[in-house]
Short mmCIF file of C-alpha atoms and ligand atoms in Angstrom, two decimals:
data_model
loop_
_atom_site.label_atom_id
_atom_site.label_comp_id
_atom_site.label_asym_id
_atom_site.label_seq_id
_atom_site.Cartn_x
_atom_site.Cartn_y
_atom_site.Cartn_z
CA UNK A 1 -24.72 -3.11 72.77
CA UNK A 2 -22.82 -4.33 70.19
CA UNK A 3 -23.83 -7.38 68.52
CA UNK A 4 -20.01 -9.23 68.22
CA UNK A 5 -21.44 -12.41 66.16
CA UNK A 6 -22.11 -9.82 63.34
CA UNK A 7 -18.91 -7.54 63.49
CA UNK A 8 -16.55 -10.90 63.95
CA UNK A 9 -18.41 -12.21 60.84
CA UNK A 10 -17.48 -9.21 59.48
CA UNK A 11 -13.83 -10.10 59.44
CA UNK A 12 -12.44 -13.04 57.86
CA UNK A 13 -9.36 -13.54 60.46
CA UNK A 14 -11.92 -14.85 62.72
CA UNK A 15 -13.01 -17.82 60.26
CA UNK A 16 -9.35 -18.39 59.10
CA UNK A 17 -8.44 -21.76 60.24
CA UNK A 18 -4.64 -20.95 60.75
CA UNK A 19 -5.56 -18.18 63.16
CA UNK A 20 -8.15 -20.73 65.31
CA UNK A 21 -7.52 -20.43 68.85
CA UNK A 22 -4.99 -17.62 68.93
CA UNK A 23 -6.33 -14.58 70.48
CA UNK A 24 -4.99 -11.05 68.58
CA UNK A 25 -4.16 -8.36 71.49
CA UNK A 26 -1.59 -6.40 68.84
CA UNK A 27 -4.18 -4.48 67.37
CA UNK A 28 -2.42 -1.45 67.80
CA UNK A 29 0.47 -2.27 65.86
CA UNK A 30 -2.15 -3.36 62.88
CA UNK A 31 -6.08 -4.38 63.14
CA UNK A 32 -7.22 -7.27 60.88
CA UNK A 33 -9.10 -6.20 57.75
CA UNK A 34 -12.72 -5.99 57.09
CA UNK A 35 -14.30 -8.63 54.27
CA UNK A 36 -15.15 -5.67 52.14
CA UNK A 37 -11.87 -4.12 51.75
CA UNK A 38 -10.59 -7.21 50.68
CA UNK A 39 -13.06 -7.72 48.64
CA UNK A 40 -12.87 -4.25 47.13
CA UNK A 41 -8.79 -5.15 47.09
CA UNK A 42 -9.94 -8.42 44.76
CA UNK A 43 -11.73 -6.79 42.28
CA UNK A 44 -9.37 -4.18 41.90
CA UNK A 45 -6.59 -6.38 41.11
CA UNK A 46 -9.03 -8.51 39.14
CA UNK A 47 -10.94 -5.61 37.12
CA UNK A 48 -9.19 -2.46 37.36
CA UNK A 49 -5.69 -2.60 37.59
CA UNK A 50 -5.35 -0.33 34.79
CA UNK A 51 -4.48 3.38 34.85
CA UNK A 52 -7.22 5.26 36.68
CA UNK A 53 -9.14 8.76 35.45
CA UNK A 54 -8.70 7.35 31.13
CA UNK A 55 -11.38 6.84 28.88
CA UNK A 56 -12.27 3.02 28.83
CA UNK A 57 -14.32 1.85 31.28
CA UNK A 58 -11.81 -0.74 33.29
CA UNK A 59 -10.00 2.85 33.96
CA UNK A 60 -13.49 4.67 35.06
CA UNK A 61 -14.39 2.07 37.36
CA UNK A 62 -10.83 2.58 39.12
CA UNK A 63 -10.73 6.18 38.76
CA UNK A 64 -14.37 6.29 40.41
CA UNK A 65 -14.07 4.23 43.09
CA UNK A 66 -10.54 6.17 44.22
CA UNK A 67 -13.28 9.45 44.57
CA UNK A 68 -15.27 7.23 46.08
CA UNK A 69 -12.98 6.32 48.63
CA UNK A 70 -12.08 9.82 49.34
CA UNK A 71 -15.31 11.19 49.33
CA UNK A 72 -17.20 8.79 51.75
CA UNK A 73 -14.07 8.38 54.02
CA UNK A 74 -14.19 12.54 54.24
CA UNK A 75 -17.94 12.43 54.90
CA UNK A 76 -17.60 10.14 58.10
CA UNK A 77 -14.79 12.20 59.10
CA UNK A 78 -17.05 15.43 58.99
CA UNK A 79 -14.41 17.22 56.49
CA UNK A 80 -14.78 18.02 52.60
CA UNK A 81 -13.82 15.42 50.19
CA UNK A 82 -10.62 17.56 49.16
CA UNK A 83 -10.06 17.89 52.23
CA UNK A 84 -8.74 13.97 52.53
CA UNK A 85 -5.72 12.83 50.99
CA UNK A 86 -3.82 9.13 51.12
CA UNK A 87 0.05 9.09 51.81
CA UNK A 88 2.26 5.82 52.07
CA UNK A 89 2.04 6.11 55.72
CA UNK A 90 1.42 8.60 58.43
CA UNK A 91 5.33 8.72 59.00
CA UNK A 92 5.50 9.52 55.75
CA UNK A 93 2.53 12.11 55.23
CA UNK A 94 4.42 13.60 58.82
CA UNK A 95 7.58 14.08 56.78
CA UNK A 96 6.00 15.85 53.86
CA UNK A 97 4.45 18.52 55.92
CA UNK A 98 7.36 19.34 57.94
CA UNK A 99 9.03 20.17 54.88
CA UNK A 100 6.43 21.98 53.78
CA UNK A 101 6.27 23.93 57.17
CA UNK A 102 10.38 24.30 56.85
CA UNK A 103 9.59 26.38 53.70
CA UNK A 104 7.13 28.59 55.35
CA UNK A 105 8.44 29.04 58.72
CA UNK A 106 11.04 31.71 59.79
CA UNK A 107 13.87 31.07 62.06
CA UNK A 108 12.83 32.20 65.90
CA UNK A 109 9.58 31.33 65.24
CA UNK A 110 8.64 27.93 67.20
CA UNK A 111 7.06 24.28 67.11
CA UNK A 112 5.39 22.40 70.10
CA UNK A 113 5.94 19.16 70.12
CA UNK A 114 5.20 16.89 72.87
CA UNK A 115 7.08 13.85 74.55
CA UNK A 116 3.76 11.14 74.58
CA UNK A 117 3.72 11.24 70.98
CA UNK A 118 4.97 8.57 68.42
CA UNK A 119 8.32 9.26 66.86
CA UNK A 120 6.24 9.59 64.22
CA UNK A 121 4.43 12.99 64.60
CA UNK A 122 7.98 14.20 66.94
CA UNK A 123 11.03 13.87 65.07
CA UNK A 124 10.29 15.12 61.92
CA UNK A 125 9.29 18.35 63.84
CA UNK A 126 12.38 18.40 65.39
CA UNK A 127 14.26 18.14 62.92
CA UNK A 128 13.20 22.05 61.86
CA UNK A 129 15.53 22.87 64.75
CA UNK A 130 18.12 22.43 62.37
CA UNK A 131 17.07 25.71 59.96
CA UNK A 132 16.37 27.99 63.28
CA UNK A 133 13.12 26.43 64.10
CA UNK A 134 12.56 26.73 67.95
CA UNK A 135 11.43 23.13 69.68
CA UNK A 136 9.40 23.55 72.81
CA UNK A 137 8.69 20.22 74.70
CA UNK A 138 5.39 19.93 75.90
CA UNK A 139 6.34 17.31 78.85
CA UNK A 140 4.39 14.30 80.20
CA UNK A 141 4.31 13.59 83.84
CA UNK A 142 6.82 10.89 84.46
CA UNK A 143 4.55 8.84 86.78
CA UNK A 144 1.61 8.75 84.81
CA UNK A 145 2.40 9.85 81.36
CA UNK A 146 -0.26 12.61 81.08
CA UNK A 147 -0.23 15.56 79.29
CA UNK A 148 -1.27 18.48 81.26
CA UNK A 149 -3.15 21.37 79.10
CA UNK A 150 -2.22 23.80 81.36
CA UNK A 151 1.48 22.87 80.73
CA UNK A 152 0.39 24.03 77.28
CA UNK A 153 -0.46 27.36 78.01
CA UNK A 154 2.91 28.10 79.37
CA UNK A 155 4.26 27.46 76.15
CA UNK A 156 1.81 29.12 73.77
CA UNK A 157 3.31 32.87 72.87
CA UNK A 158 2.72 34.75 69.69
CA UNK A 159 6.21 32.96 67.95
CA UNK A 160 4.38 29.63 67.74
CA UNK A 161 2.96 28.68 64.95
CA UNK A 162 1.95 24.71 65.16
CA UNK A 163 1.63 22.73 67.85
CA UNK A 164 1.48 18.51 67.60
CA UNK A 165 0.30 16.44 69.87
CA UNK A 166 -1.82 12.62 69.67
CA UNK A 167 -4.76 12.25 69.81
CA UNK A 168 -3.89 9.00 72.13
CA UNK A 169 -0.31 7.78 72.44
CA UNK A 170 0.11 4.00 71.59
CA UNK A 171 1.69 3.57 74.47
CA UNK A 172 0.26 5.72 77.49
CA UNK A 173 -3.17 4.82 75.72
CA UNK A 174 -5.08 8.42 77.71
CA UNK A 175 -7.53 9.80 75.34
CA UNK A 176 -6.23 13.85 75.07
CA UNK A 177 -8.75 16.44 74.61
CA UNK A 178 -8.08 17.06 71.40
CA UNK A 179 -11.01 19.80 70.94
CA UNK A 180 -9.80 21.76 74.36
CA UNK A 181 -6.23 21.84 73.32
CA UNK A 182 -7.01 22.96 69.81
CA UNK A 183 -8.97 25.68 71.24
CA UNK A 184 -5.86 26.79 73.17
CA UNK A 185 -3.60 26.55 70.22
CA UNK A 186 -5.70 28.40 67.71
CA UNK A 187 -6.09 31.05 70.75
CA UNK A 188 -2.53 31.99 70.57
CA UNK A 189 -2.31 31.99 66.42
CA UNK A 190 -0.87 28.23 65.98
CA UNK A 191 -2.25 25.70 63.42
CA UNK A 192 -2.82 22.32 65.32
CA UNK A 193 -1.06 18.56 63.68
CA UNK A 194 -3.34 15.76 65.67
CA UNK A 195 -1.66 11.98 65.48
CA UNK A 196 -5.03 10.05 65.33
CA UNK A 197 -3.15 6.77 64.72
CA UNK A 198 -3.89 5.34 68.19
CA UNK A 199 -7.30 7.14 68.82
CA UNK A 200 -8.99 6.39 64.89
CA UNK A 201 -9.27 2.57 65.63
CA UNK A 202 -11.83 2.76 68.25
CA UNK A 203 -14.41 5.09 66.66
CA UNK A 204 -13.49 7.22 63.51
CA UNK A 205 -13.24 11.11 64.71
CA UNK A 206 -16.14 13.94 63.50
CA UNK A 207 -12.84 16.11 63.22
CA UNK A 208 -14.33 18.97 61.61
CA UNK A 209 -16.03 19.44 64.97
CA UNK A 210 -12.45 18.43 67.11
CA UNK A 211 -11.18 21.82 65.09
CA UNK A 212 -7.98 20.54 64.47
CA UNK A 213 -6.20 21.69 61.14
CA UNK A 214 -4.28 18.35 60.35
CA UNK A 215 -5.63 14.80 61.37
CA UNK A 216 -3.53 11.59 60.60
CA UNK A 217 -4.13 8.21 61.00
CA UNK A 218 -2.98 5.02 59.25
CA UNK A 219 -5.76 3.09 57.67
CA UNK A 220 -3.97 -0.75 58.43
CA UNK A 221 -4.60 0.10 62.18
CA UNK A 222 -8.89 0.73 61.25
CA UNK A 223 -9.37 -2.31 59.22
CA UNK A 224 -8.37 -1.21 56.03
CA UNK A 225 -5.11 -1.76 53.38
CA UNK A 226 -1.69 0.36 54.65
CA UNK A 227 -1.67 3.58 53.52
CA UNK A 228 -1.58 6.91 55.59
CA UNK A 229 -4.70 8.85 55.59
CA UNK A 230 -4.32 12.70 55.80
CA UNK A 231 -6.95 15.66 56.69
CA UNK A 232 -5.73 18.70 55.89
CA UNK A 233 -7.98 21.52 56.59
CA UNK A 234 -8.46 24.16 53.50
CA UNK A 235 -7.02 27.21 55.22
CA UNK A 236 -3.92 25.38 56.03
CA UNK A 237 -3.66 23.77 53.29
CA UNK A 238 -4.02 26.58 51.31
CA UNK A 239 -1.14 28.52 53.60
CA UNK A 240 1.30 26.20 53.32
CA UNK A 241 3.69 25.33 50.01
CA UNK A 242 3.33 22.85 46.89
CA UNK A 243 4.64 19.67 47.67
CA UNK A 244 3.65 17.90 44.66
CA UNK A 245 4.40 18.42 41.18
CA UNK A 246 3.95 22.12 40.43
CA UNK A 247 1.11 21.54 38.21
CA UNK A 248 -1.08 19.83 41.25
CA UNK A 249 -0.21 22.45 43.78
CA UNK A 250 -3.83 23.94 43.03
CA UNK A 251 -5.82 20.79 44.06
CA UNK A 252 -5.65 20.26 47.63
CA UNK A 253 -6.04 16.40 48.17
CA UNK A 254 -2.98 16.37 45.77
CA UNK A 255 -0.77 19.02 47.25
CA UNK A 256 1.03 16.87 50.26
CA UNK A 257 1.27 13.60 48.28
CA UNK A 258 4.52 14.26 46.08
CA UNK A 259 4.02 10.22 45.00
CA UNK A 260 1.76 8.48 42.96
CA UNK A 261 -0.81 6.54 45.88
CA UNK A 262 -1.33 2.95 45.48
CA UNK A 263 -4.84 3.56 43.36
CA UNK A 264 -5.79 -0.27 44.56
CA UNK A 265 -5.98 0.45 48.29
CA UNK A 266 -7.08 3.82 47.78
CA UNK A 267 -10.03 2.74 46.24
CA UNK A 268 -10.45 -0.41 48.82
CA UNK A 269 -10.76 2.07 51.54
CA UNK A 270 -13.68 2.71 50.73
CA UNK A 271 -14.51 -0.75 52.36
CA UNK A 272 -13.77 0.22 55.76
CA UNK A 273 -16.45 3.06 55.45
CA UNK A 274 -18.97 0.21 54.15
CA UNK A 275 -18.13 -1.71 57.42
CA UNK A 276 -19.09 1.18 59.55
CA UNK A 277 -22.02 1.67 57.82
CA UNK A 278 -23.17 -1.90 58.15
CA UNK A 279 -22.35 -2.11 61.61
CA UNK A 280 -24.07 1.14 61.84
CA UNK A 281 -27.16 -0.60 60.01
CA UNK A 282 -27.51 -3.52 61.99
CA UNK A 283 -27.30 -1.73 65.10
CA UNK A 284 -29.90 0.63 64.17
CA UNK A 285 -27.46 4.03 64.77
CA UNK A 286 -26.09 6.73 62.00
CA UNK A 287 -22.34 5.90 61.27
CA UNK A 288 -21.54 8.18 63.68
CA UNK A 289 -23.04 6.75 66.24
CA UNK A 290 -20.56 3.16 66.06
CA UNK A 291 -17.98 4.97 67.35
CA UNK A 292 -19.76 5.28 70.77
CA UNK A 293 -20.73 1.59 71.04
CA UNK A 294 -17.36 0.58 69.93
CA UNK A 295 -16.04 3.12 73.34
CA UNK A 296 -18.77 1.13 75.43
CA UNK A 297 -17.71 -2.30 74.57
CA UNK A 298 -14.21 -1.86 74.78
CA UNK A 299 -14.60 -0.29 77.85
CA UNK A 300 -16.58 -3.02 79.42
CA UNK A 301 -13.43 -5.40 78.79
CA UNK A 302 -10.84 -3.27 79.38
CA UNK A 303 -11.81 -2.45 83.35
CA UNK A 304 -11.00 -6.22 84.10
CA UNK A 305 -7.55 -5.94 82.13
CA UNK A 306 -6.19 -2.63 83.89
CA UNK A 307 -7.67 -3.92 87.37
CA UNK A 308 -5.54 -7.22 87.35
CA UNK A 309 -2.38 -5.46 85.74
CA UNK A 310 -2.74 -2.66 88.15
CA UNK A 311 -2.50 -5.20 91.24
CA UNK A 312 0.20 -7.19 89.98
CA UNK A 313 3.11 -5.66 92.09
CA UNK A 314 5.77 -7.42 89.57
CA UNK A 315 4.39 -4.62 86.55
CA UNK A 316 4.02 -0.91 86.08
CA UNK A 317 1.09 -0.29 84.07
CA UNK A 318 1.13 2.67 82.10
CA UNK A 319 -1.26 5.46 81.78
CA UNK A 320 -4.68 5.75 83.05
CA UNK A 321 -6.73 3.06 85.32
CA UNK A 322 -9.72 4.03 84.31
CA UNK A 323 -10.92 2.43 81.17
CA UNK A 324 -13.22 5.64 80.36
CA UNK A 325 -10.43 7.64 79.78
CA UNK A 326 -8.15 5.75 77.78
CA UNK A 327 -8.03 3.35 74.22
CA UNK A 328 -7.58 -0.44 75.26
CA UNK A 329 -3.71 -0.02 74.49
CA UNK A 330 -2.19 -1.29 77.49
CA UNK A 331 1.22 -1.37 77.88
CA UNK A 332 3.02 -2.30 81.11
CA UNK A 333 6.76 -2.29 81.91
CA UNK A 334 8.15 -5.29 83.18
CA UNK A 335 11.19 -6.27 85.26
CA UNK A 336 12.88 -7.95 81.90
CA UNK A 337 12.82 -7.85 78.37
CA UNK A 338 8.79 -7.23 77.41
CA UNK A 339 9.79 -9.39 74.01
CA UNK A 340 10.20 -12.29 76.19
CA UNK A 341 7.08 -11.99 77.98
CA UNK A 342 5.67 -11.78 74.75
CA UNK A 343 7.02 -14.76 73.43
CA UNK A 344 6.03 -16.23 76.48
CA UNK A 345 2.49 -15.51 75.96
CA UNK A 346 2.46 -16.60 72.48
CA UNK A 347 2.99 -20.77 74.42
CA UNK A 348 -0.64 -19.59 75.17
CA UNK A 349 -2.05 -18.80 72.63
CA UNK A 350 -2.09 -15.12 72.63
CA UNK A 351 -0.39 -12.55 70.08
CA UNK A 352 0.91 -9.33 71.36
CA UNK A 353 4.22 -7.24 71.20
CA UNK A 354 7.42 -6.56 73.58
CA UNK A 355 8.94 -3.53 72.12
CA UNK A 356 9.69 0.63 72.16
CA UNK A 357 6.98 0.62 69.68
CA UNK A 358 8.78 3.67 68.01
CA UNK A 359 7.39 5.12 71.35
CA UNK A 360 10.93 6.01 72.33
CA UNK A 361 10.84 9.18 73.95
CA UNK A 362 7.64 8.75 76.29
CA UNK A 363 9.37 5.65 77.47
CA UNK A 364 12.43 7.50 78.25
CA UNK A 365 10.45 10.40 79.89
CA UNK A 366 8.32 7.71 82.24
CA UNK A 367 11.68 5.78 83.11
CA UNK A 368 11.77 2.85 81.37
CA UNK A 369 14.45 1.70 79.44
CA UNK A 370 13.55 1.35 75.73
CA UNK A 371 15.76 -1.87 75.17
CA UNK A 372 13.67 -3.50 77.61
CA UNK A 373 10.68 -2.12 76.11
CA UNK A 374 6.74 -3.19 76.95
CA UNK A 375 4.56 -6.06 76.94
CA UNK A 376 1.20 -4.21 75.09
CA UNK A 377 -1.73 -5.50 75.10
CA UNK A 378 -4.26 -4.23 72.47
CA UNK A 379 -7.31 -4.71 71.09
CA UNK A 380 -10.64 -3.54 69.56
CA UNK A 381 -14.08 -3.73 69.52
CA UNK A 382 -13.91 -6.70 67.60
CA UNK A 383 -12.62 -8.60 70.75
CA UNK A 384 -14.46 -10.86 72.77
CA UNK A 385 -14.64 -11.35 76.19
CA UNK A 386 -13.60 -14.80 76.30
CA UNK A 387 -10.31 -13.14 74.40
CA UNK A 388 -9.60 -10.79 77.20
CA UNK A 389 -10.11 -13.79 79.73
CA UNK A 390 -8.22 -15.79 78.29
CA UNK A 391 -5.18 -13.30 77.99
CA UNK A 392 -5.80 -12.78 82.20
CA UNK A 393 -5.28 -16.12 82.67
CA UNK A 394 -1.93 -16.46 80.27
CA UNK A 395 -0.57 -13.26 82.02
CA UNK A 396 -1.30 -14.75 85.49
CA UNK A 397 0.73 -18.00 83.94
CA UNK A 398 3.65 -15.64 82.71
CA UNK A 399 4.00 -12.66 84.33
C1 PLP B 1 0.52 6.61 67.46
C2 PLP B 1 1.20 6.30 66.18
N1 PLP B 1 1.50 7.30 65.36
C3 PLP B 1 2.09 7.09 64.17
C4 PLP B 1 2.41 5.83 63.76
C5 PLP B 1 3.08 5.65 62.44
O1 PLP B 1 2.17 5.20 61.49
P1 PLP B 1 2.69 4.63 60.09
O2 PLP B 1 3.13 3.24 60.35
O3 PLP B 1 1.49 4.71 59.21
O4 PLP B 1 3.80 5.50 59.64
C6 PLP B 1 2.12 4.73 64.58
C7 PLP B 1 2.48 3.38 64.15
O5 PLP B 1 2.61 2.48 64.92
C8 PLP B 1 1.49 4.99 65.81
O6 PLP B 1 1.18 3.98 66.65
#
């Protein structure tokens, strides 16, 4: 079982005295940071704010800790080091590789993208239509937003050549088998893209064992600075075209990162793999191991949550009852404007979102109307029960 006193100590939003007695349930949208990225952050700005990889050792100690970063980050992902690059933002890392697959693709050959996903890791797929790329929707049901492998099959022939689809969407929250779809996909000759924006939160991914050949996620969403974080497996990488300057098209962590990366929050990313492995210390597990506990707790508050929602006749809960099988991002359509509700909720105390969350076509494909948007309510493994009771009672107050 987790021990919460020690990860809430970990995190300095919880001794902040302009954050006492609000209750965070927006997680998804951005996860507080961890006291030693911030403290990694600190010294960076304070030490080695200098050009990283010269000879002098302000520049060394930047330079190093950027490997650092990349290199211990890769290791709890199960990947190699160059494996593991940093982009502005996963929207941003999305946009580089479809540009790089728009090189390499020919027209009539086809994309899969799916409508649970994020604009994020859809549109900039889509947007290959436009040189004679061929689109193929793999569809959620519209009652429960699921995404039906078998539905897959039926679009796997031998013109496809990638197929994207999240790891969990941030608004359907359903935990996809990522492993058992990748197996399909790599069956019928496509590369696989996984969004891991929604999933990476609640337990960093062994994806070399998942099989996927691109994994993104967004490090502001696992308790670290915002930047995009990138896996791109070597013999994709190594297929697809430069994007960078031509002279770094031969080192892979440099290849999809056309831009200079912020070299402070780089290197403070290593902080967030120091948090796992003190959690991961204290609990007496390998750093693999947190992700499980962190799946165990948030389950355990979760249940609660989706059972009241799911009974309230007045909302349409979204996605999965059954905490096992989905992330604690729970989103439910209301009868008005979700902002309000979330304003609303804010008179007690609690911070969450009323919006499309960029979630835009899943939305539209489960029937409700973007501009009214939903009320989501997310959190982490850093949330206490108390939290979760405490949002009950406000939503039994407002909804
Ligand atoms: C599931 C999902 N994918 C992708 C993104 C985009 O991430 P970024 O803000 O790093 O571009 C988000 C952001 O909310 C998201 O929730």
């Amino acid at each position: 079982m987790l021990d919460l006193e020690f990860v809430r100590g970990q995190f300095p939003a919880f001794a902040e005295p302009s954050l006492e007695g609000w209750a965070f349930f927006e997680n998804a949208g951005g996860s507080y940071t961890c006291q030693p990225v911030i403290d990694r952050l600190t010294r960076f700005y304070h030490q080695r704010k200098v050009q990283p990889y010269a000879p002098y050792p302000a520049s060394e100690a930047g330079g190093a800790e950027m490997d650092e970063a990349r290199s211990r980050l890769a290791g709890l992902l199960g990947v190699e080091t160059d494996e593991l690059s940093f982009g502005p933002s996963t929207t941003q890392n999305t946009y580089v590789l479809a540009q790089a697959f728009r090189q390499r693709m020919m027209p009539g050959e086809a994309i899969v993208v799916t409508n649970q996903d994020h604009e994020a890791n859809s549109g900039p797929w889509r947007r290959l239509a436009d040189d004679g790329i061929e689109i193929r929707e793999w569809k959620i049901d519209p009652e429960t937003g699921h995404l039906d492998p078998a539905a897959l099959e039926k679009l796997l022939d031998e013109k496809v050549r990638l197929v994207c689809f999240p790891h969990c969407s941030n608004v359907v929250g359903e935990i996809n088998p990522v492993r058992e779809i990748t197996a399909l996909a790599h069956a019928a000759g496509a590369w696989v893209c996984v969004d891991g924006v929604s999933y990476a939160p609640h337990g960093f991914p062994d994806v070399g064992e998942l099989g996927c050949d691109i994994y993104l996620f967004s490090a502001y969403k696992t308790y670290g600075p915002h930047q995009g974080i990138m896996v791109m497996r070597r013999a994709l990488g190594e297929a697809l075209p430069n994007q960078a300057h031509f002279f770094n098209g031969d080192t892979l962590y440099k290849k999809f990162t056309p831009a200079g990366p912020d070299h402070a929050q780089v290197a403070a990313s290593a902080g967030m793999v120091d948090y796992i492995e003190a959690l991961a210390a204290h609990e007496g597990v390998a750093p693999r191991e947190v992700a499980g506990l962190m799946h165990a707790h948030e389950v355990t508050l979760m249940q609660p949550l989706l059972d009241f929602l799911g009974n309230r006749n007045s909302v349409r809960l979204l996605g999965p009852r059954d905490a096992a099988h989905r992330a604690p991002t729970v989103a439910v359509a209301l009868q008005g404007p979700a902002e309000a509700a979330a304003r609303a909720l804010a008179e007690h105390g609690i911070m969450a979102g009323g919006s499309d969350f960029y979630a835009v076509r899943p939305l539209q494909a489960m029937g409700v109307d973007p501009a009214m948007g939903v009320l989501r309510l997310s959190f982490v493994h850093y949330t206490a029960q108390h939290e979760v009771e405490k949002l009950i009672e406000a939503l039994d107050r407002v909804l």
